[in-house]
Short mmCIF file of C-alpha atoms in Angstrom, two decimals:
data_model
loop_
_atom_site.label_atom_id
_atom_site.label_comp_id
_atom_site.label_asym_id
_atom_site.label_seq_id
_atom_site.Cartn_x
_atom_site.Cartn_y
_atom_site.Cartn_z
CA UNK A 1 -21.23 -3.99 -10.17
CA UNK A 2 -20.55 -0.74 -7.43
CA UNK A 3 -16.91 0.22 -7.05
CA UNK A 4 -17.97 -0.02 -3.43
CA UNK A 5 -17.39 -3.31 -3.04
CA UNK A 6 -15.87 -3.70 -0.14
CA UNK A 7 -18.77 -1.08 1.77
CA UNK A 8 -19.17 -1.98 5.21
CA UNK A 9 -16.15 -3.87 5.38
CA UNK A 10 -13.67 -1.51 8.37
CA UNK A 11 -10.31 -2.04 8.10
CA UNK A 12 -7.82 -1.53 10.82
CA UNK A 13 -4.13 0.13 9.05
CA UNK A 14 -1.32 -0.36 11.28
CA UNK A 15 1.11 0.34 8.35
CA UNK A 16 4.02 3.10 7.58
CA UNK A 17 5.65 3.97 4.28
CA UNK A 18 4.80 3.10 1.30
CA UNK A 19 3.92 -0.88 0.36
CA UNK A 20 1.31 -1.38 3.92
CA UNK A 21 -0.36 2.38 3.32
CA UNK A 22 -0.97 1.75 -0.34
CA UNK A 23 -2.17 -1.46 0.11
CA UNK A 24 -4.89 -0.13 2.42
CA UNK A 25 -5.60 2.87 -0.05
CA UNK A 26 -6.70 0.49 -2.57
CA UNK A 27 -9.29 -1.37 -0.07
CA UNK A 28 -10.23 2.37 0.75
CA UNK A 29 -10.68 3.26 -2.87
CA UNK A 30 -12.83 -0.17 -3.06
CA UNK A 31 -15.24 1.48 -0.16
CA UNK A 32 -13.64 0.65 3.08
CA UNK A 33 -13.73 2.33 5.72
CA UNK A 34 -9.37 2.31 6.44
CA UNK A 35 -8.29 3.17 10.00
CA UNK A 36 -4.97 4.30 10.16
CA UNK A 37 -3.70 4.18 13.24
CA UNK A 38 -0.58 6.59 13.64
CA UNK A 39 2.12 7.74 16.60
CA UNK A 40 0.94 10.44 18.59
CA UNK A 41 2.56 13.97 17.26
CA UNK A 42 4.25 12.28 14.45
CA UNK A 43 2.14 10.24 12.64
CA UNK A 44 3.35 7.59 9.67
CA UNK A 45 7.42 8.78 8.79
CA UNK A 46 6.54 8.65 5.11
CA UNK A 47 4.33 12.26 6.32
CA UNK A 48 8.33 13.59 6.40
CA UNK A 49 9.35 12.14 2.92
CA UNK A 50 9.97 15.57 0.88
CA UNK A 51 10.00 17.96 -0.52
CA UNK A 52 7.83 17.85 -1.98
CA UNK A 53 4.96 18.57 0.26
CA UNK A 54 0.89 19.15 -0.03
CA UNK A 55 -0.95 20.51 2.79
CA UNK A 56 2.09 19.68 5.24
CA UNK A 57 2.78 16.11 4.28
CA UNK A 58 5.10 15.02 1.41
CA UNK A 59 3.54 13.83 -1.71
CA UNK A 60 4.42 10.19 -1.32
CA UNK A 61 2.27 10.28 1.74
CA UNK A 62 -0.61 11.55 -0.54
CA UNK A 63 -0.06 8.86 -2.63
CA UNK A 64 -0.75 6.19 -0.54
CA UNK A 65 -3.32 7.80 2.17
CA UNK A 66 -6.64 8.80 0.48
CA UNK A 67 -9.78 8.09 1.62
CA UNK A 68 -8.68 6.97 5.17
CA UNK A 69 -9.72 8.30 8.76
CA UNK A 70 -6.46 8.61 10.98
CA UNK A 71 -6.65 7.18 14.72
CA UNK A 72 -3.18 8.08 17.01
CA UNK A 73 -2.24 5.75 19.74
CA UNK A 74 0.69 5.14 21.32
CA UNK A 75 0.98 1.01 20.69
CA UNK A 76 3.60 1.04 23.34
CA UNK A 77 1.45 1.91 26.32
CA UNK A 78 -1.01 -0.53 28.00
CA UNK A 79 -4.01 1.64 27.35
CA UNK A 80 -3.23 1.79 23.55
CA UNK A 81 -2.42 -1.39 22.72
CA UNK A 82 -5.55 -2.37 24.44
CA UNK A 83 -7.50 -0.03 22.51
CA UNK A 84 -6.27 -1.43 19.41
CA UNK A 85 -7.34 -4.84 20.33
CA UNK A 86 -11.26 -3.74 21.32
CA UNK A 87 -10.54 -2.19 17.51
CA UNK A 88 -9.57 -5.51 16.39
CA UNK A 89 -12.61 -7.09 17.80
CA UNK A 90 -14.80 -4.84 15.18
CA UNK A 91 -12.87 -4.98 12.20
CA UNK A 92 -12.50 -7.34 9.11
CA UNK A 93 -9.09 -6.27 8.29
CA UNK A 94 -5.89 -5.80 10.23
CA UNK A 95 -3.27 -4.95 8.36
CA UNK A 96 0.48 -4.67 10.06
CA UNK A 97 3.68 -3.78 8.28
CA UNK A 98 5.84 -3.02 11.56
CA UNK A 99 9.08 -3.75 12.12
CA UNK A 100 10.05 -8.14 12.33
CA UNK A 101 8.69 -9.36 15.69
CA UNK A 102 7.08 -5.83 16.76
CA UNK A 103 3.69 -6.75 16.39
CA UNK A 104 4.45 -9.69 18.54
CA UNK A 105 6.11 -7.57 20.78
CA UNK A 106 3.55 -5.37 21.46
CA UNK A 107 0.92 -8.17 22.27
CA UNK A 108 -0.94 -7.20 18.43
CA UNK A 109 0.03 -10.33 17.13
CA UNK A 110 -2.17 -12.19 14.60
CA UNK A 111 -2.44 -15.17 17.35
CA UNK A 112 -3.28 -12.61 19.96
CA UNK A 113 -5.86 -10.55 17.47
CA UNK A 114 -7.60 -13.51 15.75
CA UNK A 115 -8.27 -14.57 19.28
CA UNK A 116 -10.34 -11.77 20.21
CA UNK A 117 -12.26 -12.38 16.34
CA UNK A 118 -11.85 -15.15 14.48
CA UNK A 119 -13.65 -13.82 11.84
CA UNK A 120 -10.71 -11.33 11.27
CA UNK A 121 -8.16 -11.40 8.14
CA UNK A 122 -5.13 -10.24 9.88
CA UNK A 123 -2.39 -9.59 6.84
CA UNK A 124 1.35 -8.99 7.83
CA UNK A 125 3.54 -6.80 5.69
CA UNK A 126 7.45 -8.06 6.07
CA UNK A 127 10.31 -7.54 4.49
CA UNK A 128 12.38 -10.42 4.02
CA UNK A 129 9.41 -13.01 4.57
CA UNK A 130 8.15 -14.73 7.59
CA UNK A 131 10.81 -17.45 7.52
CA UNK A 132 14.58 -17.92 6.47
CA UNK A 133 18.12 -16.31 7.68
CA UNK A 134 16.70 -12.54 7.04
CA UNK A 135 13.54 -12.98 8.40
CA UNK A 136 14.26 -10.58 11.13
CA UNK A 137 15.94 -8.13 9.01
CA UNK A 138 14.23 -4.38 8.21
CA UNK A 139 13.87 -3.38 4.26
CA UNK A 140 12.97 -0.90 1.93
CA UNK A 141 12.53 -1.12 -1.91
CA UNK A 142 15.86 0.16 -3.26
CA UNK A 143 17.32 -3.02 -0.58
CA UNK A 144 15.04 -5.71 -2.59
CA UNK A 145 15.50 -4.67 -5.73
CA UNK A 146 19.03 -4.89 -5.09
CA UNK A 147 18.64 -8.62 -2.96
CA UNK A 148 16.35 -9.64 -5.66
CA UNK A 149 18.28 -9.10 -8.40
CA UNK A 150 16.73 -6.79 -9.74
CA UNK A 151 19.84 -3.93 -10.32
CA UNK A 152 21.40 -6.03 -11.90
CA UNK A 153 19.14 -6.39 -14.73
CA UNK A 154 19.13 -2.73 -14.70
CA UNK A 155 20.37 -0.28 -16.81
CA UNK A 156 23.65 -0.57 -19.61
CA UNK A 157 25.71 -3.20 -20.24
CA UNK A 158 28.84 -1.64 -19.34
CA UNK A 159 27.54 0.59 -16.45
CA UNK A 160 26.89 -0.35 -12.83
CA UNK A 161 22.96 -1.54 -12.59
CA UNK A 162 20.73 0.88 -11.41
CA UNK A 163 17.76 0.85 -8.86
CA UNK A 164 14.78 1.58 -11.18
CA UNK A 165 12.91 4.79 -11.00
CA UNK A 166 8.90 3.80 -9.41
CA UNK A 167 9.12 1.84 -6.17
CA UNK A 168 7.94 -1.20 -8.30
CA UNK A 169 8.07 -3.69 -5.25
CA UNK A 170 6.65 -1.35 -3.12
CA UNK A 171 3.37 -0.58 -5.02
CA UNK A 172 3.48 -4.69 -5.86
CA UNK A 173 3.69 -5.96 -2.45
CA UNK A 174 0.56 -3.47 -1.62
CA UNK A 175 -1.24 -5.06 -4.34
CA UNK A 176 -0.19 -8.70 -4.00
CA UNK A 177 -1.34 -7.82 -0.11
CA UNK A 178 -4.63 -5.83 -1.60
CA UNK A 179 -5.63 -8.98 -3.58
CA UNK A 180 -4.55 -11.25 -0.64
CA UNK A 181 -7.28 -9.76 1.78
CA UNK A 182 -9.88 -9.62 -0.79
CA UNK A 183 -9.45 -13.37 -1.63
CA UNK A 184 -9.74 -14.24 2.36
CA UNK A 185 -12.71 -11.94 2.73
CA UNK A 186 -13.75 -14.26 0.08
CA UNK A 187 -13.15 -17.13 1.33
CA UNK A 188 -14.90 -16.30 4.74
CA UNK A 189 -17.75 -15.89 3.05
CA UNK A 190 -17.40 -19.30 2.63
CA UNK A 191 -16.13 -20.50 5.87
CA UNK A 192 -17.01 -18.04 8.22
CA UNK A 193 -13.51 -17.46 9.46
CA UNK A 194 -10.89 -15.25 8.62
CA UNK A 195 -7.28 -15.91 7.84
CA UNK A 196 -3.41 -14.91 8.48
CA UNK A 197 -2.12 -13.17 4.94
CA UNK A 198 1.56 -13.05 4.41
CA UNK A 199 3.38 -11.20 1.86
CA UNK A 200 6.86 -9.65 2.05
CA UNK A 201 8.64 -6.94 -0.49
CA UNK A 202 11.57 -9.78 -0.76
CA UNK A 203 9.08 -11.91 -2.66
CA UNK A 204 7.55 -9.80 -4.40
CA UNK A 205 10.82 -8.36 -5.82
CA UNK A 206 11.76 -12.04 -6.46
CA UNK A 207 8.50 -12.52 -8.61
CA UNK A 208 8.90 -9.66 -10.77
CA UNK A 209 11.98 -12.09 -12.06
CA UNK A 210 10.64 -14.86 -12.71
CA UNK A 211 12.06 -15.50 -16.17
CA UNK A 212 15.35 -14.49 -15.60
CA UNK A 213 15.35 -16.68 -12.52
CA UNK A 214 14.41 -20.02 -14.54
CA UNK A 215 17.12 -18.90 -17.08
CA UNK A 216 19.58 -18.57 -14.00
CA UNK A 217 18.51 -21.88 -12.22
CA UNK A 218 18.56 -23.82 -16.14
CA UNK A 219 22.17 -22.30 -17.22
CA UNK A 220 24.11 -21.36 -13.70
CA UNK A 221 24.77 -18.28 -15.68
CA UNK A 222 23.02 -14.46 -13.93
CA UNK A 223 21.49 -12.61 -17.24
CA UNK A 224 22.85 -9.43 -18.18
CA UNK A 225 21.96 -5.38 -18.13
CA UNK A 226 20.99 -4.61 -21.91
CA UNK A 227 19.64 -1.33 -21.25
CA UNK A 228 16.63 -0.60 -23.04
CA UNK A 229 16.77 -3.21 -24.98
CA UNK A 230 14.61 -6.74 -24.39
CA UNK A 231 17.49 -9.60 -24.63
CA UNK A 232 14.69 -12.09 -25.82
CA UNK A 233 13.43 -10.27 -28.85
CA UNK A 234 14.91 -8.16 -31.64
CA UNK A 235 14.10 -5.63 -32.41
CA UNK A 236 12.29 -4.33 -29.26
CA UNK A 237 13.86 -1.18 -28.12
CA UNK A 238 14.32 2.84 -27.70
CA UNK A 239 16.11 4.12 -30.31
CA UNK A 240 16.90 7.70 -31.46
CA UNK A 241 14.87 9.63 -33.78
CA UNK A 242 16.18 13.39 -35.55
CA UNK A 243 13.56 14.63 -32.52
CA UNK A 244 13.60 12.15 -29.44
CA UNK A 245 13.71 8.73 -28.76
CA UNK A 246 10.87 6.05 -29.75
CA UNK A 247 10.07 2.49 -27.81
CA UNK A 248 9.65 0.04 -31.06
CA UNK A 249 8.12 -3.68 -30.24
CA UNK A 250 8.36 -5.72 -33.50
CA UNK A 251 7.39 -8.44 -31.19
CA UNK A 252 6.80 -11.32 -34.11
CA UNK A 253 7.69 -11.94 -37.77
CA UNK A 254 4.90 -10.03 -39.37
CA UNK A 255 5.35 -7.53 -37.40
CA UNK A 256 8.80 -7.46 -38.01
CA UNK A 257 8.00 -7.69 -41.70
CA UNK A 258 5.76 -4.81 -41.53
CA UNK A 259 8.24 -2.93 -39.65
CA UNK A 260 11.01 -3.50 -42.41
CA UNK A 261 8.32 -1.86 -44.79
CA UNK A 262 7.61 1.32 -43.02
CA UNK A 263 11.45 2.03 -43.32
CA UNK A 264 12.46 1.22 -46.34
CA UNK A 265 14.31 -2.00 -45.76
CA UNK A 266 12.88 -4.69 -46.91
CA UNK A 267 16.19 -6.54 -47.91
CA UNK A 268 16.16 -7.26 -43.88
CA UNK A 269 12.60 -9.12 -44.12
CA UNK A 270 13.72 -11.56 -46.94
CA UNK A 271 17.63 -11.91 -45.21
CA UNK A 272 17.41 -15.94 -43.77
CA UNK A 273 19.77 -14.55 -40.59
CA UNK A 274 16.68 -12.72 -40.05
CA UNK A 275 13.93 -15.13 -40.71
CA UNK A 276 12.97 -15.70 -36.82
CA UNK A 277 13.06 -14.28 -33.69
CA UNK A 278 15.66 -16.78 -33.13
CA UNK A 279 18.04 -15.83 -35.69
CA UNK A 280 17.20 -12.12 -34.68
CA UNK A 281 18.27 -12.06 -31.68
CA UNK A 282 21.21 -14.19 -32.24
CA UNK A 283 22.01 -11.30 -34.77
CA UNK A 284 21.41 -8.49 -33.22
CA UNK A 285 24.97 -6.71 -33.74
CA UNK A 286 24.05 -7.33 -37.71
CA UNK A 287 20.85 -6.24 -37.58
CA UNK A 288 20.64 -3.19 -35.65
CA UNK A 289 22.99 -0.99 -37.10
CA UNK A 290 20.74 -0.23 -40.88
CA UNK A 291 17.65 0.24 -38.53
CA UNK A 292 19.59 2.93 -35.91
CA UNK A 293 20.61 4.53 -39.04
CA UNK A 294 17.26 4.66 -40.58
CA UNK A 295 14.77 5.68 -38.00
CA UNK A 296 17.55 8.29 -36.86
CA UNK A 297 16.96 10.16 -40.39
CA UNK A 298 13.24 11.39 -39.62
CA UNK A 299 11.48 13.12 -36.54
CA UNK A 300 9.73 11.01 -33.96
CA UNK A 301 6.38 12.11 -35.52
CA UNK A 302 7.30 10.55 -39.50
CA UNK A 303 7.75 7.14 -37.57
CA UNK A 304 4.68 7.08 -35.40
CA UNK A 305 2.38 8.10 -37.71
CA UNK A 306 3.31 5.27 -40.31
CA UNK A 307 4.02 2.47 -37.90
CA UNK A 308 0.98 2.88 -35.92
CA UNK A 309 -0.87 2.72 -39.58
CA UNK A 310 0.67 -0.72 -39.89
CA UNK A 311 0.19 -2.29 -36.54
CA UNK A 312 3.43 -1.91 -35.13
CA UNK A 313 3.24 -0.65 -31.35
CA UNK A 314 5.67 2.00 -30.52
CA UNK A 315 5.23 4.87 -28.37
CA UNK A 316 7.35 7.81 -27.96
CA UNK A 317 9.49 8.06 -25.14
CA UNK A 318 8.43 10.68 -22.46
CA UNK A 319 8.71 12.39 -19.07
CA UNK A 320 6.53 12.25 -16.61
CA UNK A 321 5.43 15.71 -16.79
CA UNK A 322 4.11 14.79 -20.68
CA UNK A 323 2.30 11.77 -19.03
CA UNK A 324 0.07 14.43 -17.35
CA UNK A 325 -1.59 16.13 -19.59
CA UNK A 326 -1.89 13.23 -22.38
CA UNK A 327 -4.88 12.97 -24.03
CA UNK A 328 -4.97 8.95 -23.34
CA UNK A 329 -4.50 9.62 -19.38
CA UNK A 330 -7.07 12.26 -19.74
CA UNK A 331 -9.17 10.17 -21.91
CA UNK A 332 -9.19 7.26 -19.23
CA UNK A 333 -9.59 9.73 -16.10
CA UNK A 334 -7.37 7.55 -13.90
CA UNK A 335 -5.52 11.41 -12.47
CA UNK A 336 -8.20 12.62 -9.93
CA UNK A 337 -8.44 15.56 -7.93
CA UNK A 338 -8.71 14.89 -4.25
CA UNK A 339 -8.86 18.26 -2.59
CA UNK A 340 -6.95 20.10 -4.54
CA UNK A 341 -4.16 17.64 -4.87
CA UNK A 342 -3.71 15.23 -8.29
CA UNK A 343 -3.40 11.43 -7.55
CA UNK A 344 -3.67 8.02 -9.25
CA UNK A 345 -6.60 6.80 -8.98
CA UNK A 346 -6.85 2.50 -9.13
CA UNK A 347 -6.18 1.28 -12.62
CA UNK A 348 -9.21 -1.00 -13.08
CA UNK A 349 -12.91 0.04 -13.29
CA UNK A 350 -16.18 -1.27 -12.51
CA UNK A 351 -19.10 -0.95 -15.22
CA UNK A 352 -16.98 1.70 -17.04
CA UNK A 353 -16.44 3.55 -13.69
CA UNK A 354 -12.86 4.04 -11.93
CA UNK A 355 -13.40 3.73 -8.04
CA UNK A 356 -12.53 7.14 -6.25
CA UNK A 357 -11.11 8.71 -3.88
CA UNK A 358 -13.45 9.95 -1.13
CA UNK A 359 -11.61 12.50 0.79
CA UNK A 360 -7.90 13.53 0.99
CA UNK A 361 -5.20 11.52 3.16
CA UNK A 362 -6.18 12.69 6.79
CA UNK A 363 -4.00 14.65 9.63
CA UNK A 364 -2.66 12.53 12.32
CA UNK A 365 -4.66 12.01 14.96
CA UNK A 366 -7.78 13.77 12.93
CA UNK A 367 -10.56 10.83 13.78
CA UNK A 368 -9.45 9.60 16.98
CA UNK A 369 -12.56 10.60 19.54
CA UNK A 370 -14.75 9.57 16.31
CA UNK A 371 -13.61 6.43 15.66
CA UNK A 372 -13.13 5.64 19.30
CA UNK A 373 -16.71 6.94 20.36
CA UNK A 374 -17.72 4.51 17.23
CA UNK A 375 -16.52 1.28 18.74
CA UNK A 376 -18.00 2.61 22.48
CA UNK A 377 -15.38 3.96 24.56
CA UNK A 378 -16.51 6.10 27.18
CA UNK A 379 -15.73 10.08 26.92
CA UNK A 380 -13.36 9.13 29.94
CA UNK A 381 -11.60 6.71 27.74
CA UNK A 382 -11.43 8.47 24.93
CA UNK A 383 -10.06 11.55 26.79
CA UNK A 384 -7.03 9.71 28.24
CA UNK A 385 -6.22 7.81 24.72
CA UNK A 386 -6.54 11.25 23.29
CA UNK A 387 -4.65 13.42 25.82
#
């Protein structure tokens, strides 16, 4: 199987930010060909997100822009939004994250779109969702992981929740939307017609819940902020080392029982209020202290060493900057160097191979006469789109 799956397949990016532009990245890195149409002069906001910047654009815009050809037209004028429709009529893909009712607004509606090609999988980006009270409401990640209840799960007990680091429902929403478009391109295989795609950071915030939700809806009770601790098994947690800090899952009973071993306590493996997960967790406040006290009397390395010998995943606990230049993200060669610049590449491979980049995240406006020469506008046209 090629990582260029998707070769041949054009894709038309009418997204800003963060969720829509990596969503499109990853049908880029698949072997689209991603047109990302951008504002005149200013291009996608997310080009102003810094510092940091690379090569004039902030590194979030990096992130998300590889391997895409930038088109800018002004949307708002007749002879752009036209032009985007004649796009439409040659693509696959449309992909729209503007604001609620915009697209609509501007006559680049998926009604209006899939007219012109039926064939076309026209996927809209939202934030609250297409229906409901907040439908028409704007949103960025930090506001859905707080709708979603997701800050409150967040951080310690007895501190206010906090939003968590990664933009977790952005990068989700772009891959819920990713997978979306591949399944209708799928599917028209099949049918030979294309499809309107839906997906929305609210619900993707609210699926990255989903147990904590069930527990809510079965008790009428929210769960709780337990830090770095998992509330449903015990003991799964960071906990201080003489050195640093060390992420311990002793997810089961053996593993629990081998865990006792490597540290010297095996009084806690044979104690009945430990004899289940159950019981375990029901005990934590008993339970915890010996093992805080134990692991805290050797450096991170004494612990590793002997509990990866007896199965027992733990990890130490590190910064990003570590992450870099580990062995195991070296080993797996998901960091790649796209003109100069380190990104992520996709985490999945094909045959042992990790699709990749093409070319760095473009200027705005770099393509336009290219692409627009591509889908036949005169050199009249194009010099009045372009001027």
């Amino acid at each position: 199987m090629s990582g260029d799956v998707l070769a041949g397949i054009r894709v038309l990016d009418l997204t800003s930010s963060l969720a829509g532009p990596y969503c499109t990245q990853l049908l880029a890195a698949l072997g689209a060909d991603v047109v990302k149409v951008e504002r005149p002069g200013a291009g996608d906001e997310a080009r102003d997100w810094g510092p940091p910047f690379h090569d004039g654009s902030s590194v979030m815009f990096f992130a998300a822009n590889a391997g895409k050809r930038s088109l800018a037209l002004d949307l708002k004028s007749p002879g752009g939004r036209d032009a985007a429709l004649r796009l439409a009529e040659g693509a696959d893909v449309f992909v729209q994250s503007l604001r609620p009712g915009a697209a609509e607004r501007l006559g680049l509606g998926p009604a209006v779109a899939r007219a012109r090609n039926d064939r076309l999988v026209y996927c809209s980006i939202r934030a609250y969702g297409a229906a409901g009270p907040l439908a028409d409401e704007p949103g960025y990640d930090p506001l859905m992981q707080a709708a979603a209840g997701i800050i409150s799960l967040t951080g310690e007990a007895d501190r206010p929740g906090v939003r968590v680091g990664p933009s977790l429902v952005d990068l989700g929403t772009a891959t819920w939307a990713a997978f979306g478009v591949v399944t209708a391109l799928l599917q028209r295989e099949r049918t030979g017609r294309g499809a309107e795609l839906d997906v929305s950071l609210y619900e993707t915030a609210v699926a990255l819940v989903p147990y904590q939700l069930a527990e809510a809806a079965a008790t009428g009770r929210a769960p709780g902020r337990h830090g770095t601790d998992f509330p449903l098994i015990a003991p799964y947690g960071v906990y201080a080392t003489a050195d640093g800090e060390l992420m311990i899952a002793a997810g089961n009973d053996r593993l629990f029982r081998s865990f006792c071993e490597v540290l010297g306590l095996p009084e806690l493996a044979s104690d009945p209020r430990f004899a289940s997960n159950t019981l375990r967790s029901e005990n934590r406040a008993v339970l915890m202290p010996p093992i805080v006290e134990r692991l805290a009397a050797e450096p991170s390395g004494h612990w590793i060493e002997r509990l990866r010998a007896a199965g027992v995943p733990v990890t130490a606990v590190r910064d990003v900057a570590e992450v870099a230049r580990d062995d195991q993200t070296a080993a797996l060669g998901i960091l790649q160097d796209v003109d100069g610049q380190v990104t992520v590449g996709p985490p999945l491979s094909f045959d042992g191979q990790r699709p990749h980049y093409r070319s760095a995240p473009p200027r705005a406006g770099e393509h336009s006469a290219e692409i627009l020469a591509e889908a036949g506008f005169s050199e009249a046209e194009i010099a009045e789109l372009t001027s």
